[in-house]
mmCIF file of C-alpha atoms in Angstrom:
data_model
loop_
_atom_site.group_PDB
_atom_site.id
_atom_site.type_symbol
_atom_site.label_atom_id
_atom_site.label_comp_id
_atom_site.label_asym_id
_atom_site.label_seq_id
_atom_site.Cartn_x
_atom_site.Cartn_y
_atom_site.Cartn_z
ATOM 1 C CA UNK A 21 20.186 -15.500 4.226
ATOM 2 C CA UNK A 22 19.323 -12.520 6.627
ATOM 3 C CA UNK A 23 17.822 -13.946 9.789
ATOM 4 C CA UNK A 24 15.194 -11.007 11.936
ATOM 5 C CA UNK A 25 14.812 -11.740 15.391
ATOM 6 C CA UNK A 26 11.962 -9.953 17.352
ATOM 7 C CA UNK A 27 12.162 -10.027 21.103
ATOM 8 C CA UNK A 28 9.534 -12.532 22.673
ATOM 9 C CA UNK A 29 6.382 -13.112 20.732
ATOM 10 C CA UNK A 30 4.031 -11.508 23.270
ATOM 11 C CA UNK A 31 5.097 -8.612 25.327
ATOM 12 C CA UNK A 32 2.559 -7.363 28.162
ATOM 13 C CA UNK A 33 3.065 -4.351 29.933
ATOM 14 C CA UNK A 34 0.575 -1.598 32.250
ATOM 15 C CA UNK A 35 -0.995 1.318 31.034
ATOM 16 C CA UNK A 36 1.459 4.348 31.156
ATOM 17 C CA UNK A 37 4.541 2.653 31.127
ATOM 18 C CA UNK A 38 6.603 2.341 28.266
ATOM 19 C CA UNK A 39 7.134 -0.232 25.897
ATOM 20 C CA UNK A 40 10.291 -1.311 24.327
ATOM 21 C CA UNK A 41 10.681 -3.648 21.201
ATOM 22 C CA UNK A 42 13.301 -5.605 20.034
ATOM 23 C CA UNK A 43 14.616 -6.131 16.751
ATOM 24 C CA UNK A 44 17.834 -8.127 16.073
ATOM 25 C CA UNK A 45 19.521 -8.860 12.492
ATOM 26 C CA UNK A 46 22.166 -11.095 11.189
ATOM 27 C CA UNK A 47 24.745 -11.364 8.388
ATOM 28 C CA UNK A 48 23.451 -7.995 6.052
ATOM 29 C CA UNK A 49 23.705 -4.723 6.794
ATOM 30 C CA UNK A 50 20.252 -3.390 5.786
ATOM 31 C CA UNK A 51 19.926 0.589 4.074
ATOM 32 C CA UNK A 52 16.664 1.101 5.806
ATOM 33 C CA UNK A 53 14.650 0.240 8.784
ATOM 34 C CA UNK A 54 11.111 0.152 9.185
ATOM 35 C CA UNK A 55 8.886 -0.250 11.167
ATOM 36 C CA UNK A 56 4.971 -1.533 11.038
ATOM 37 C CA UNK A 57 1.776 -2.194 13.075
ATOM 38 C CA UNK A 58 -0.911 -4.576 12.392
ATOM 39 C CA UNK A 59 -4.138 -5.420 13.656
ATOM 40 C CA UNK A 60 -5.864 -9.188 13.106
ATOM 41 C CA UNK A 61 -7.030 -9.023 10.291
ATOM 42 C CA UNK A 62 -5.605 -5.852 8.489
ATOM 43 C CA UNK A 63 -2.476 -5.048 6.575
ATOM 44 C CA UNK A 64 0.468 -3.784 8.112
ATOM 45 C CA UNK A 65 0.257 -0.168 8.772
ATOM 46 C CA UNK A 66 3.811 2.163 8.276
ATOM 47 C CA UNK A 67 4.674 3.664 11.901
ATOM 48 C CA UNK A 68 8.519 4.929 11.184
ATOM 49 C CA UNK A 69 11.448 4.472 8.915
ATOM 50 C CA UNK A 70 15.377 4.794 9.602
ATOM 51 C CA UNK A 71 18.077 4.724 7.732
ATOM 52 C CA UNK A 72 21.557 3.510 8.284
ATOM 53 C CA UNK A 73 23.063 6.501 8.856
ATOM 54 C CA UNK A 74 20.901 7.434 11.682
ATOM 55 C CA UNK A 75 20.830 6.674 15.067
ATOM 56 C CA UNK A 76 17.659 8.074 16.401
ATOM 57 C CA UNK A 77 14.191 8.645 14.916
ATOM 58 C CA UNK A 78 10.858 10.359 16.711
ATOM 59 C CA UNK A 79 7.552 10.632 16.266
ATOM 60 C CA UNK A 80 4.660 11.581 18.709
ATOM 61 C CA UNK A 81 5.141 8.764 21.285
ATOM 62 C CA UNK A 82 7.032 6.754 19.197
ATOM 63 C CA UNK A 83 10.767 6.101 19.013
ATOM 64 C CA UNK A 84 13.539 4.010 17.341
ATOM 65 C CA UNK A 85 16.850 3.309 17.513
ATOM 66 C CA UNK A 86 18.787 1.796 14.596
ATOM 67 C CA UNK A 87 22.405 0.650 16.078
ATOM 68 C CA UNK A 88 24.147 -0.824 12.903
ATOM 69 C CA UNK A 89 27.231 -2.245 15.256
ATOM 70 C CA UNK A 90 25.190 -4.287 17.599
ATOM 71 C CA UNK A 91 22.828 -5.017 14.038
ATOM 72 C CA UNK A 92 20.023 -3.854 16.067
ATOM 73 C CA UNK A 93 16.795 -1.417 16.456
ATOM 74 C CA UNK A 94 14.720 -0.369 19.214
ATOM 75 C CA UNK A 95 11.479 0.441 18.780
ATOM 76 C CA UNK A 96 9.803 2.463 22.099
ATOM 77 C CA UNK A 97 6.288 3.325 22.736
ATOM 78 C CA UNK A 98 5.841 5.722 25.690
ATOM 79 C CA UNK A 99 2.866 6.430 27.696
ATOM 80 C CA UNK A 100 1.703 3.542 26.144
ATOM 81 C CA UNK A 101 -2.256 2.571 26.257
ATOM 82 C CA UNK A 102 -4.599 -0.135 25.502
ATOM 83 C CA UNK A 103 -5.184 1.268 21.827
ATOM 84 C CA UNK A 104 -1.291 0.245 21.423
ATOM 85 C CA UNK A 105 -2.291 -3.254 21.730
ATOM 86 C CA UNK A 106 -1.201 -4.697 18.268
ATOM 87 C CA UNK A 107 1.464 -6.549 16.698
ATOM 88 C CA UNK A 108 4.509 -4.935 15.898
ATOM 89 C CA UNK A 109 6.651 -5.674 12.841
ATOM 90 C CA UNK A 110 10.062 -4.293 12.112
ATOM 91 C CA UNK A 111 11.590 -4.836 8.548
ATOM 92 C CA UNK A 112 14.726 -4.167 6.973
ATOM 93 C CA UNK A 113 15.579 -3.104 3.555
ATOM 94 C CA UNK A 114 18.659 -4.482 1.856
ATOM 95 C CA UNK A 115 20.709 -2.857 -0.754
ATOM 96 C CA UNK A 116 19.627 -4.238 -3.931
ATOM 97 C CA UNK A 117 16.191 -3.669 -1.910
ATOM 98 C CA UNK A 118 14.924 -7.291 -0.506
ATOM 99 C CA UNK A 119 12.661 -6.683 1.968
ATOM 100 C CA UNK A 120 12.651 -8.736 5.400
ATOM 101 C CA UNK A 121 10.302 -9.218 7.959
ATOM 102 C CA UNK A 122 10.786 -10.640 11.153
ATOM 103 C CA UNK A 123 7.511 -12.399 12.743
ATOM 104 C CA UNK A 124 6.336 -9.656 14.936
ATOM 105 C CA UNK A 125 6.185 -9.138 18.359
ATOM 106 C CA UNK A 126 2.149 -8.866 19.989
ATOM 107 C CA UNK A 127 2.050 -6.131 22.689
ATOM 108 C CA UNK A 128 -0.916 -5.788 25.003
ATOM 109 C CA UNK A 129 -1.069 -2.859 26.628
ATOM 110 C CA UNK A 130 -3.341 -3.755 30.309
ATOM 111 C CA UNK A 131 -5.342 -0.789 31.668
ATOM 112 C CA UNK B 13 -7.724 8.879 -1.262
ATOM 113 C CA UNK B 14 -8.642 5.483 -1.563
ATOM 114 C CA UNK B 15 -6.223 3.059 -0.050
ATOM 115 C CA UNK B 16 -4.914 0.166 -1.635
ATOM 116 C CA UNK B 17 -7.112 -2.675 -2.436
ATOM 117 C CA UNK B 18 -7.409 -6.068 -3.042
ATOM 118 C CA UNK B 19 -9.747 -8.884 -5.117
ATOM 119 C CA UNK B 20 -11.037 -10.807 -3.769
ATOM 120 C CA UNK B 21 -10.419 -11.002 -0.065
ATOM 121 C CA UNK B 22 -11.043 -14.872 0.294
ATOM 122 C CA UNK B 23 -10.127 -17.784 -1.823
ATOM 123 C CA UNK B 24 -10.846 -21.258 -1.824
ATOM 124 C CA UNK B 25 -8.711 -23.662 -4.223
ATOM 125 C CA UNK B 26 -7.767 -26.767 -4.215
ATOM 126 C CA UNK B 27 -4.441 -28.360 -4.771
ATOM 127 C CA UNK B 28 -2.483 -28.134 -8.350
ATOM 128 C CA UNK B 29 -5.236 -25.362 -9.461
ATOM 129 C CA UNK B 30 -4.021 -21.940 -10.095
ATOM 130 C CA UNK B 31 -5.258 -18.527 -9.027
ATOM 131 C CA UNK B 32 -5.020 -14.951 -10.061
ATOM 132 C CA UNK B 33 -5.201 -12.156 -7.037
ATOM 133 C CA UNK B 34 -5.527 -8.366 -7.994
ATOM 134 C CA UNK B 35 -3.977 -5.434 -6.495
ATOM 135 C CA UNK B 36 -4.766 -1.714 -6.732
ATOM 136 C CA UNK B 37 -2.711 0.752 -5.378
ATOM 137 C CA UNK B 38 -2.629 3.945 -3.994
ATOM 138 C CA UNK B 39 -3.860 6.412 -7.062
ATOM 139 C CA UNK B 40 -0.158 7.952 -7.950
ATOM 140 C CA UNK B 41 1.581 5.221 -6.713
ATOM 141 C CA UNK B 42 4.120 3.497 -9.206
ATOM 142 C CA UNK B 43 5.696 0.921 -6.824
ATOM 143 C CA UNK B 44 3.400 -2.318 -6.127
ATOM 144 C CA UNK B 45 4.751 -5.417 -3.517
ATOM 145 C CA UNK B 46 3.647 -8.708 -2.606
ATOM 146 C CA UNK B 47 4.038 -10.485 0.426
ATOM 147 C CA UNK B 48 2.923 -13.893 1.900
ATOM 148 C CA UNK B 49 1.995 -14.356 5.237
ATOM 149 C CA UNK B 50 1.930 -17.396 7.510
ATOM 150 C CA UNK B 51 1.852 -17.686 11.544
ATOM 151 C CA UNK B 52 4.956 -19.817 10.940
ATOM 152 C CA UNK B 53 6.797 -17.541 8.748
ATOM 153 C CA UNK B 54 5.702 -14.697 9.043
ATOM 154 C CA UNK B 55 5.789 -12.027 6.029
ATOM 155 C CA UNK B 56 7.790 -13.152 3.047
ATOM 156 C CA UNK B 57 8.386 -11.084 0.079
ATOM 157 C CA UNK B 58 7.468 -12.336 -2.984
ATOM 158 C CA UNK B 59 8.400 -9.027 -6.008
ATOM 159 C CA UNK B 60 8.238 -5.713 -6.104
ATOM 160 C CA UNK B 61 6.953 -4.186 -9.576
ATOM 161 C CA UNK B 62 7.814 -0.206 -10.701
ATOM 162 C CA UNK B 63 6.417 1.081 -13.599
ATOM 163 C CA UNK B 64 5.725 -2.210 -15.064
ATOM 164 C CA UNK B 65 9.131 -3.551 -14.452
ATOM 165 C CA UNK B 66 9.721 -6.101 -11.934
ATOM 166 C CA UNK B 67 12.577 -4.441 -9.207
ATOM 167 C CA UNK B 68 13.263 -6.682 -6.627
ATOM 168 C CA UNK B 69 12.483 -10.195 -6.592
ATOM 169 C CA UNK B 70 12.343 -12.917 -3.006
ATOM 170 C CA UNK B 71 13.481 -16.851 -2.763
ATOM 171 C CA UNK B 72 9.430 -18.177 -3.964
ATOM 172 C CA UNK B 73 9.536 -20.687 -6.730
ATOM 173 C CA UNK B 74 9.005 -19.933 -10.200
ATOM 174 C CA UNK B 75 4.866 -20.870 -9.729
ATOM 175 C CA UNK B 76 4.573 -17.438 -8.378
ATOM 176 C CA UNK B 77 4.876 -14.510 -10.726
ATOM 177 C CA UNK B 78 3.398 -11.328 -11.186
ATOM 178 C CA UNK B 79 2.923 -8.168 -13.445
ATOM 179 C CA UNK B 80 1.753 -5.105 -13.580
ATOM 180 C CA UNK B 81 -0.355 -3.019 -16.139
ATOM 181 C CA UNK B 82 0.155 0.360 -17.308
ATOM 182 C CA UNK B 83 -2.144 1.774 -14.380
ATOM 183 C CA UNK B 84 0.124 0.536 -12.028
ATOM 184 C CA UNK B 85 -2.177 -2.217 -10.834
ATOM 185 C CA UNK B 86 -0.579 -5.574 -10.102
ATOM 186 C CA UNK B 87 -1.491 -9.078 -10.390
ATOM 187 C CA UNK B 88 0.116 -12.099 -9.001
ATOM 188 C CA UNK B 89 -0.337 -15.590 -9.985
ATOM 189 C CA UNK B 90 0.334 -18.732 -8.491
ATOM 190 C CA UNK B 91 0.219 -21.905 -10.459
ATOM 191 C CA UNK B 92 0.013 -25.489 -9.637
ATOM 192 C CA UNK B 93 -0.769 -24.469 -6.377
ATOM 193 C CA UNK B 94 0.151 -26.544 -2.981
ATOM 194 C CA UNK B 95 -1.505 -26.913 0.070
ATOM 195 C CA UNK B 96 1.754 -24.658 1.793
ATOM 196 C CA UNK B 97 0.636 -21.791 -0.499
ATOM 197 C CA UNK B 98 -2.317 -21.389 1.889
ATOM 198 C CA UNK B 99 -1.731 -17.767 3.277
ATOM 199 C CA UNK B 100 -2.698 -14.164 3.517
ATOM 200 C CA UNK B 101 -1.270 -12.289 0.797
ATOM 201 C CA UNK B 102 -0.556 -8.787 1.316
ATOM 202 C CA UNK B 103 -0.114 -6.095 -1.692
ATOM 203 C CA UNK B 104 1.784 -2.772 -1.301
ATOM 204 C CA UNK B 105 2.179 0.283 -3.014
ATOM 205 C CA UNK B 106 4.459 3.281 -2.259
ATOM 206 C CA UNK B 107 5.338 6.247 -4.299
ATOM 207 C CA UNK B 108 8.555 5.322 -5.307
ATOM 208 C CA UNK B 109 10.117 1.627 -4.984
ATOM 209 C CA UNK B 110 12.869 0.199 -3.026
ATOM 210 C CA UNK B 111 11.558 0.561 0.817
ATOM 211 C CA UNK B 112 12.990 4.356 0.441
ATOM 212 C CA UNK B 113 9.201 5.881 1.429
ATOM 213 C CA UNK B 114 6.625 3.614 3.584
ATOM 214 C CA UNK B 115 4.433 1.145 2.006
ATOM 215 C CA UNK B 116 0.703 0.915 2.258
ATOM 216 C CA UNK B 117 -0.512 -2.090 2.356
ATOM 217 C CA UNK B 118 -4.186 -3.353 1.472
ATOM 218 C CA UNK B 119 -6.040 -5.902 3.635
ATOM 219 C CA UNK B 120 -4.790 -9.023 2.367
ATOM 220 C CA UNK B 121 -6.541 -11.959 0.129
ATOM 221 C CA UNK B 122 -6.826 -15.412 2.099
ATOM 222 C CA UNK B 123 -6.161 -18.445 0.146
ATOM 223 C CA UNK B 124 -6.801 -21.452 1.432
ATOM 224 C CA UNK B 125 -5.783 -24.646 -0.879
ATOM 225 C CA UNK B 126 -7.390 -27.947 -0.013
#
């Protein structure tokens, strides 16, 4: 079954700096990439999505990388800042569309 | 527009009951998901349900199923429930189904099975 590996459950890291997420797959190669925030207590909220064929997506401070050969995305958050603070999800789309999660990664962002 | 929600946000149930959660998505949106959530496993997918049809389906035993209604709301039930189904269960809806557009997800129901 596909196995999601998110770099270290807690990341901390200062104001203005940036912050880099990991996101490591086995065995499938997914069709999509996504990726999602969530605050305690809330649903997961829909930050960026990448597909297969691309290597590089942006948006605002955001950024993520979607390497298919090392079965691995990179998810980038510059200038970060203390409103950042949140867990991080990435999740991959299969053909035949299962969707997998990995557990999340918590970033706090310290002013 | 309203965003996707939920009924009821908090459950109490006790083991071999079952239980009934609602989902209401987006207004326009076809495509309806369910997830479980646990701090040990994270977010599992249970089915995804487009126009009434059941798409994709995860690796939950046959006590969890779900449908959905000509409005595109969704209901999932879980039956002969287990103290391991306690969880936060998540419902998504997206425009069109298979993880090709983003999902938006409502705010969860929390069962807890004694």
């Amino acid at each position: 079954s596909q196995k999601i590996e998110q770099n270290s459950e807690a990341l901390n890291i200062q104001e203005g700096k940036t912050a880099t997420l990991t996101c490591n797959y086995t065995n499938y190669s997914p069709a999509y990439l996504q990726w999602y925030r969530q605050d305690p207590g809330r649903g997961p909220v829909f930050l960026l999505l990448i597909r297969e064929n691309e290597k590089e997506k942006r948006k605002e401070r955001l950024k993520v990388t979607f390497d298919t050969t090392l079965k691995q995305s990179l998810f980038h958050i510059t200038a970060s800042q203390p409103a950042d603070s949140a867990t991080y999800l990435c999740a991959l789309i299969i053909p035949g569309n299962q969707f997998y999660f990995g557990t999340g990664t918590s970033l706090t962002v310290i002013p | 527009k309203a965003g996707v929600t939920q009924t009821p946000r908090y459950l109490i149930k006790t083991r071999g009951q079952q239980v009934t959660l609602s989902c209401s998505p987006i207004s326009g949106h076809r495509s309806v998901s369910w997830y479980q959530q646990t701090p040990g496993q994270g977010l599992q997918f249970l089915f995804e349900y487009f126009s009434e049809t059941q798409r994709n389906k995860g690796n939950f035993p046959g006590r969890f199923s779900g449908r959905q209604f000509s409005n595109s709301r969704s209901e999932m039930n879980v039956s002969t429930l287990e103290l391991g189904d306690s969880a936060l269960y998540l419902c998504a809806s997206s425009s069109t189904w298979g993880g090709v557009n983003e999902q938006f997800f409502g705010p969860g129901t929390r069962l807890t099975v004694l």
